[in-house]
mmCIF file of C-alpha atoms in Angstrom:
data_model
loop_
_atom_site.group_PDB
_atom_site.id
_atom_site.type_symbol
_atom_site.label_atom_id
_atom_site.label_comp_id
_atom_site.label_asym_id
_atom_site.label_seq_id
_atom_site.Cartn_x
_atom_site.Cartn_y
_atom_site.Cartn_z
ATOM 1 C CA UNK A 1 -18.956 19.366 77.734
ATOM 2 C CA UNK A 2 -18.882 15.597 78.163
ATOM 3 C CA UNK A 3 -15.665 14.293 76.539
ATOM 4 C CA UNK A 4 -17.365 11.248 74.992
ATOM 5 C CA UNK A 5 -20.742 12.706 74.105
ATOM 6 C CA UNK A 6 -20.450 11.178 70.635
ATOM 7 C CA UNK A 7 -19.793 7.537 69.836
ATOM 8 C CA UNK A 8 -17.080 8.226 67.269
ATOM 9 C CA UNK A 9 -15.066 10.144 69.879
ATOM 10 C CA UNK A 10 -15.060 7.115 72.172
ATOM 11 C CA UNK A 11 -14.656 4.217 69.732
ATOM 12 C CA UNK A 12 -10.857 4.257 69.329
ATOM 13 C CA UNK A 13 -10.327 4.533 73.091
ATOM 14 C CA UNK A 14 -12.995 1.859 73.606
ATOM 15 C CA UNK A 15 -11.144 -0.580 71.326
ATOM 16 C CA UNK A 16 -7.874 0.076 73.154
ATOM 17 C CA UNK A 17 -9.577 -0.387 76.507
ATOM 18 C CA UNK A 18 -11.269 -3.686 75.574
ATOM 19 C CA UNK A 19 -7.990 -5.016 74.155
ATOM 20 C CA UNK A 20 -6.228 -4.118 77.411
ATOM 21 C CA UNK A 21 -8.974 -5.716 79.531
ATOM 22 C CA UNK A 22 -8.879 -8.875 77.390
ATOM 23 C CA UNK A 23 -5.082 -9.162 77.743
ATOM 24 C CA UNK A 24 -5.343 -8.814 81.512
ATOM 25 C CA UNK A 25 -8.116 -11.409 81.668
ATOM 26 C CA UNK A 26 -6.473 -14.033 79.435
ATOM 27 C CA UNK A 27 -3.244 -13.634 81.432
ATOM 28 C CA UNK A 28 -5.345 -14.410 84.531
ATOM 29 C CA UNK A 29 -4.523 -11.168 86.320
ATOM 30 C CA UNK A 30 -6.975 -10.433 89.104
ATOM 31 C CA UNK A 31 -8.559 -7.049 89.801
ATOM 32 C CA UNK A 32 -6.865 -7.162 93.211
ATOM 33 C CA UNK A 33 -3.442 -7.556 91.638
ATOM 34 C CA UNK A 34 -4.222 -4.690 89.292
ATOM 35 C CA UNK A 35 -5.246 -2.518 92.266
ATOM 36 C CA UNK A 36 -1.911 -3.307 93.922
ATOM 37 C CA UNK A 37 -0.070 -2.037 90.859
ATOM 38 C CA UNK A 38 -2.213 1.074 90.716
ATOM 39 C CA UNK A 39 -1.203 1.981 94.273
ATOM 40 C CA UNK A 40 2.403 2.225 93.073
ATOM 41 C CA UNK A 41 1.555 5.281 90.986
ATOM 42 C CA UNK A 42 3.541 8.143 92.479
ATOM 43 C CA UNK A 43 1.227 11.046 93.314
ATOM 44 C CA UNK A 44 4.145 13.502 93.202
ATOM 45 C CA UNK A 45 4.584 12.741 89.493
ATOM 46 C CA UNK A 46 0.938 12.714 88.505
ATOM 47 C CA UNK A 47 -1.422 15.288 90.015
ATOM 48 C CA UNK A 48 -4.613 13.266 89.773
ATOM 49 C CA UNK A 49 -3.783 9.654 90.594
ATOM 50 C CA UNK A 50 -7.470 8.977 91.237
ATOM 51 C CA UNK A 51 -8.114 9.241 87.492
ATOM 52 C CA UNK A 52 -5.467 6.607 86.853
ATOM 53 C CA UNK A 53 -6.875 4.151 89.357
ATOM 54 C CA UNK A 54 -10.002 3.471 87.350
ATOM 55 C CA UNK A 55 -8.678 0.470 85.411
ATOM 56 C CA UNK A 56 -9.107 -2.119 88.169
ATOM 57 C CA UNK A 57 -12.629 -0.869 88.797
ATOM 58 C CA UNK A 58 -13.599 -1.036 85.123
ATOM 59 C CA UNK A 59 -11.935 -4.446 84.801
ATOM 60 C CA UNK A 60 -13.858 -5.858 87.751
ATOM 61 C CA UNK A 61 -17.205 -4.304 86.785
ATOM 62 C CA UNK A 62 -16.900 -5.280 83.113
ATOM 63 C CA UNK A 63 -16.313 -9.001 83.715
ATOM 64 C CA UNK A 64 -18.854 -9.083 86.573
ATOM 65 C CA UNK A 65 -21.445 -7.580 84.251
ATOM 66 C CA UNK A 66 -20.673 -10.161 81.575
ATOM 67 C CA UNK A 67 -20.978 -13.026 84.029
ATOM 68 C CA UNK A 68 -24.226 -11.736 85.555
ATOM 69 C CA UNK A 69 -25.753 -11.479 82.083
ATOM 70 C CA UNK A 70 -24.461 -14.828 80.786
ATOM 71 C CA UNK A 71 -22.162 -13.113 78.308
ATOM 72 C CA UNK A 72 -18.519 -13.775 77.568
ATOM 73 C CA UNK A 73 -15.515 -12.659 75.610
ATOM 74 C CA UNK A 74 -12.742 -14.746 74.086
ATOM 75 C CA UNK A 75 -10.487 -14.068 77.080
ATOM 76 C CA UNK A 76 -13.173 -14.824 79.674
ATOM 77 C CA UNK A 77 -13.931 -18.164 77.966
ATOM 78 C CA UNK A 78 -10.257 -19.112 77.948
ATOM 79 C CA UNK A 79 -9.918 -18.121 81.597
ATOM 80 C CA UNK A 80 -13.049 -20.047 82.596
ATOM 81 C CA UNK A 81 -11.719 -23.195 80.949
ATOM 82 C CA UNK A 82 -8.269 -22.665 82.490
ATOM 83 C CA UNK A 83 -9.781 -22.342 85.968
ATOM 84 C CA UNK A 84 -12.161 -25.286 85.609
ATOM 85 C CA UNK A 85 -11.709 -29.022 86.022
ATOM 86 C CA UNK A 86 -11.890 -29.761 82.310
ATOM 87 C CA UNK A 87 -10.706 -33.371 82.418
ATOM 88 C CA UNK A 88 -14.037 -34.576 83.815
ATOM 89 C CA UNK A 89 -15.903 -33.044 80.872
ATOM 90 C CA UNK A 90 -13.924 -34.691 78.086
ATOM 91 C CA UNK A 91 -15.199 -37.696 76.192
ATOM 92 C CA UNK A 92 -12.891 -37.904 73.186
ATOM 93 C CA UNK A 93 -10.482 -40.570 72.015
ATOM 94 C CA UNK A 94 -7.972 -37.995 70.876
ATOM 95 C CA UNK A 95 -7.530 -34.247 71.212
ATOM 96 C CA UNK A 96 -4.980 -32.564 68.943
ATOM 97 C CA UNK A 97 -3.756 -28.993 69.328
ATOM 98 C CA UNK A 98 -1.541 -27.623 66.588
ATOM 99 C CA UNK A 99 0.186 -24.367 65.831
ATOM 100 C CA UNK A 100 0.426 -22.556 69.153
ATOM 101 C CA UNK A 101 3.548 -20.468 69.622
ATOM 102 C CA UNK A 102 3.461 -17.765 72.292
ATOM 103 C CA UNK A 103 1.063 -19.057 74.942
ATOM 104 C CA UNK A 104 -0.948 -16.911 77.321
ATOM 105 C CA UNK A 105 -1.213 -17.919 80.959
ATOM 106 C CA UNK A 106 -4.722 -19.294 80.343
ATOM 107 C CA UNK A 107 -3.484 -21.439 77.452
ATOM 108 C CA UNK A 108 -0.584 -22.731 79.532
ATOM 109 C CA UNK A 109 -3.014 -23.724 82.293
ATOM 110 C CA UNK A 110 -5.313 -25.461 79.791
ATOM 111 C CA UNK A 111 -2.402 -27.329 78.163
ATOM 112 C CA UNK A 112 -1.065 -28.335 81.574
ATOM 113 C CA UNK A 113 -4.414 -29.893 82.456
ATOM 114 C CA UNK A 114 -4.882 -31.505 79.047
ATOM 115 C CA UNK A 115 -1.406 -33.044 79.189
ATOM 116 C CA UNK A 116 -2.833 -35.391 81.829
ATOM 117 C CA UNK A 117 -5.474 -36.620 79.359
ATOM 118 C CA UNK A 118 -4.586 -39.918 77.712
ATOM 119 C CA UNK A 119 -5.665 -38.907 74.201
ATOM 120 C CA UNK A 120 -4.037 -35.470 74.199
ATOM 121 C CA UNK A 121 -1.469 -34.596 71.533
ATOM 122 C CA UNK A 122 0.027 -31.134 71.242
ATOM 123 C CA UNK A 123 1.985 -30.222 68.156
ATOM 124 C CA UNK A 124 4.105 -27.160 68.885
ATOM 125 C CA UNK A 125 7.118 -25.810 67.135
ATOM 126 C CA UNK A 126 10.300 -25.829 69.124
ATOM 127 C CA UNK A 127 12.891 -23.289 68.102
ATOM 128 C CA UNK A 128 13.792 -24.302 64.568
ATOM 129 C CA UNK A 129 12.234 -27.778 64.681
ATOM 130 C CA UNK A 130 9.112 -29.794 65.408
ATOM 131 C CA UNK A 131 8.620 -32.677 67.817
ATOM 132 C CA UNK A 132 7.687 -35.071 65.019
ATOM 133 C CA UNK A 133 10.043 -35.914 62.148
ATOM 134 C CA UNK A 134 7.104 -36.414 59.751
ATOM 135 C CA UNK A 135 6.253 -32.722 59.880
ATOM 136 C CA UNK A 136 7.349 -30.476 57.041
ATOM 137 C CA UNK A 137 7.421 -26.687 57.092
ATOM 138 C CA UNK A 138 6.343 -24.837 53.955
ATOM 139 C CA UNK A 139 6.808 -21.116 53.583
ATOM 140 C CA UNK A 140 4.203 -19.011 51.765
ATOM 141 C CA UNK A 141 4.111 -15.296 51.081
ATOM 142 C CA UNK A 142 0.315 -14.969 51.208
ATOM 143 C CA UNK A 143 -3.049 -16.755 51.472
ATOM 144 C CA UNK A 144 -3.047 -17.745 47.805
ATOM 145 C CA UNK A 145 0.312 -19.449 48.260
ATOM 146 C CA UNK A 146 -0.965 -21.368 51.288
ATOM 147 C CA UNK A 147 -3.967 -22.664 49.343
ATOM 148 C CA UNK A 148 -1.801 -23.554 46.340
ATOM 149 C CA UNK A 149 0.831 -25.431 48.365
ATOM 150 C CA UNK A 150 -1.772 -27.208 50.508
ATOM 151 C CA UNK A 151 -3.552 -28.308 47.304
ATOM 152 C CA UNK A 152 -0.276 -29.593 45.822
ATOM 153 C CA UNK A 153 0.519 -31.588 48.978
ATOM 154 C CA UNK A 154 -2.957 -33.148 49.131
ATOM 155 C CA UNK A 155 -2.781 -33.904 45.404
ATOM 156 C CA UNK A 156 0.580 -35.632 45.858
ATOM 157 C CA UNK A 157 -0.819 -37.771 48.708
ATOM 158 C CA UNK A 158 -3.864 -38.599 46.637
ATOM 159 C CA UNK A 159 -1.749 -39.642 43.633
ATOM 160 C CA UNK A 160 0.431 -41.879 45.848
ATOM 161 C CA UNK A 161 -2.461 -43.491 47.716
ATOM 162 C CA UNK A 162 -6.084 -42.381 47.069
ATOM 163 C CA UNK A 163 -7.225 -44.238 50.203
ATOM 164 C CA UNK A 164 -5.301 -41.740 52.384
ATOM 165 C CA UNK A 165 -8.081 -39.208 51.836
ATOM 166 C CA UNK A 166 -11.175 -40.422 53.638
ATOM 167 C CA UNK A 167 -13.598 -39.308 56.340
ATOM 168 C CA UNK A 168 -10.848 -39.745 58.965
ATOM 169 C CA UNK A 169 -8.374 -37.441 57.206
ATOM 170 C CA UNK A 170 -7.791 -34.093 58.905
ATOM 171 C CA UNK A 171 -6.193 -31.099 57.229
ATOM 172 C CA UNK A 172 -5.373 -28.336 59.718
ATOM 173 C CA UNK A 173 -5.584 -24.883 58.159
ATOM 174 C CA UNK A 174 -4.151 -21.689 59.674
ATOM 175 C CA UNK A 175 -7.645 -20.160 59.762
ATOM 176 C CA UNK A 176 -11.184 -21.126 58.823
ATOM 177 C CA UNK A 177 -11.349 -18.595 55.998
ATOM 178 C CA UNK A 178 -8.900 -20.797 54.032
ATOM 179 C CA UNK A 179 -11.372 -23.705 53.828
ATOM 180 C CA UNK A 180 -13.440 -22.674 50.803
ATOM 181 C CA UNK A 181 -10.465 -21.428 48.768
ATOM 182 C CA UNK A 182 -8.772 -24.774 49.440
ATOM 183 C CA UNK A 183 -11.876 -26.720 48.425
ATOM 184 C CA UNK A 184 -12.594 -24.605 45.326
ATOM 185 C CA UNK A 185 -9.081 -23.870 44.063
ATOM 186 C CA UNK A 186 -6.565 -26.040 45.933
ATOM 187 C CA UNK A 187 -8.003 -29.542 45.635
ATOM 188 C CA UNK A 188 -9.933 -29.259 42.380
ATOM 189 C CA UNK A 189 -8.753 -32.736 41.343
ATOM 190 C CA UNK A 190 -11.272 -34.256 43.769
ATOM 191 C CA UNK A 191 -14.803 -35.001 42.635
ATOM 192 C CA UNK A 192 -17.624 -33.329 44.633
ATOM 193 C CA UNK A 193 -18.597 -36.762 45.999
ATOM 194 C CA UNK A 194 -15.094 -37.530 47.308
#
């Protein structure tokens, strides 16, 4: 019998495999480098080393297939940007990156290139502190706490100086799914037109 004759028998392995392929890709590891590691597998320990040498082949075929069909994954997009000459494609006054901690090799390459851009500003936490003294760290136990504290901060700013909140004000949220809770429950003091 075919081991993966049914979809539900393959799905958990498929998720593990795609996660592994994505990690290899975003870390900019080539199929050739992966093949070199596979050759280190000791055939005296494992009877069928040929079965273990499939990863580099799958890796290479998977990303080739995506490219040939104009498809991409998160990791392949990061890697493409990291390998490209991105500075010639930028037309912004300012680019701000905030909140990155453990960087992948692709992200490091992108940040290295962007650091040469005049309007680039990267806000990263150093161990125990931030680069800018105006930054405050607030601890929250869950999403509701984040929305509540963010709403209190914005409310405080608004009470001190209502002109601080305008079309040029940017509030960076940890994820996009916090936007509507913040609008509906965190900053209820604002009128719909504001």
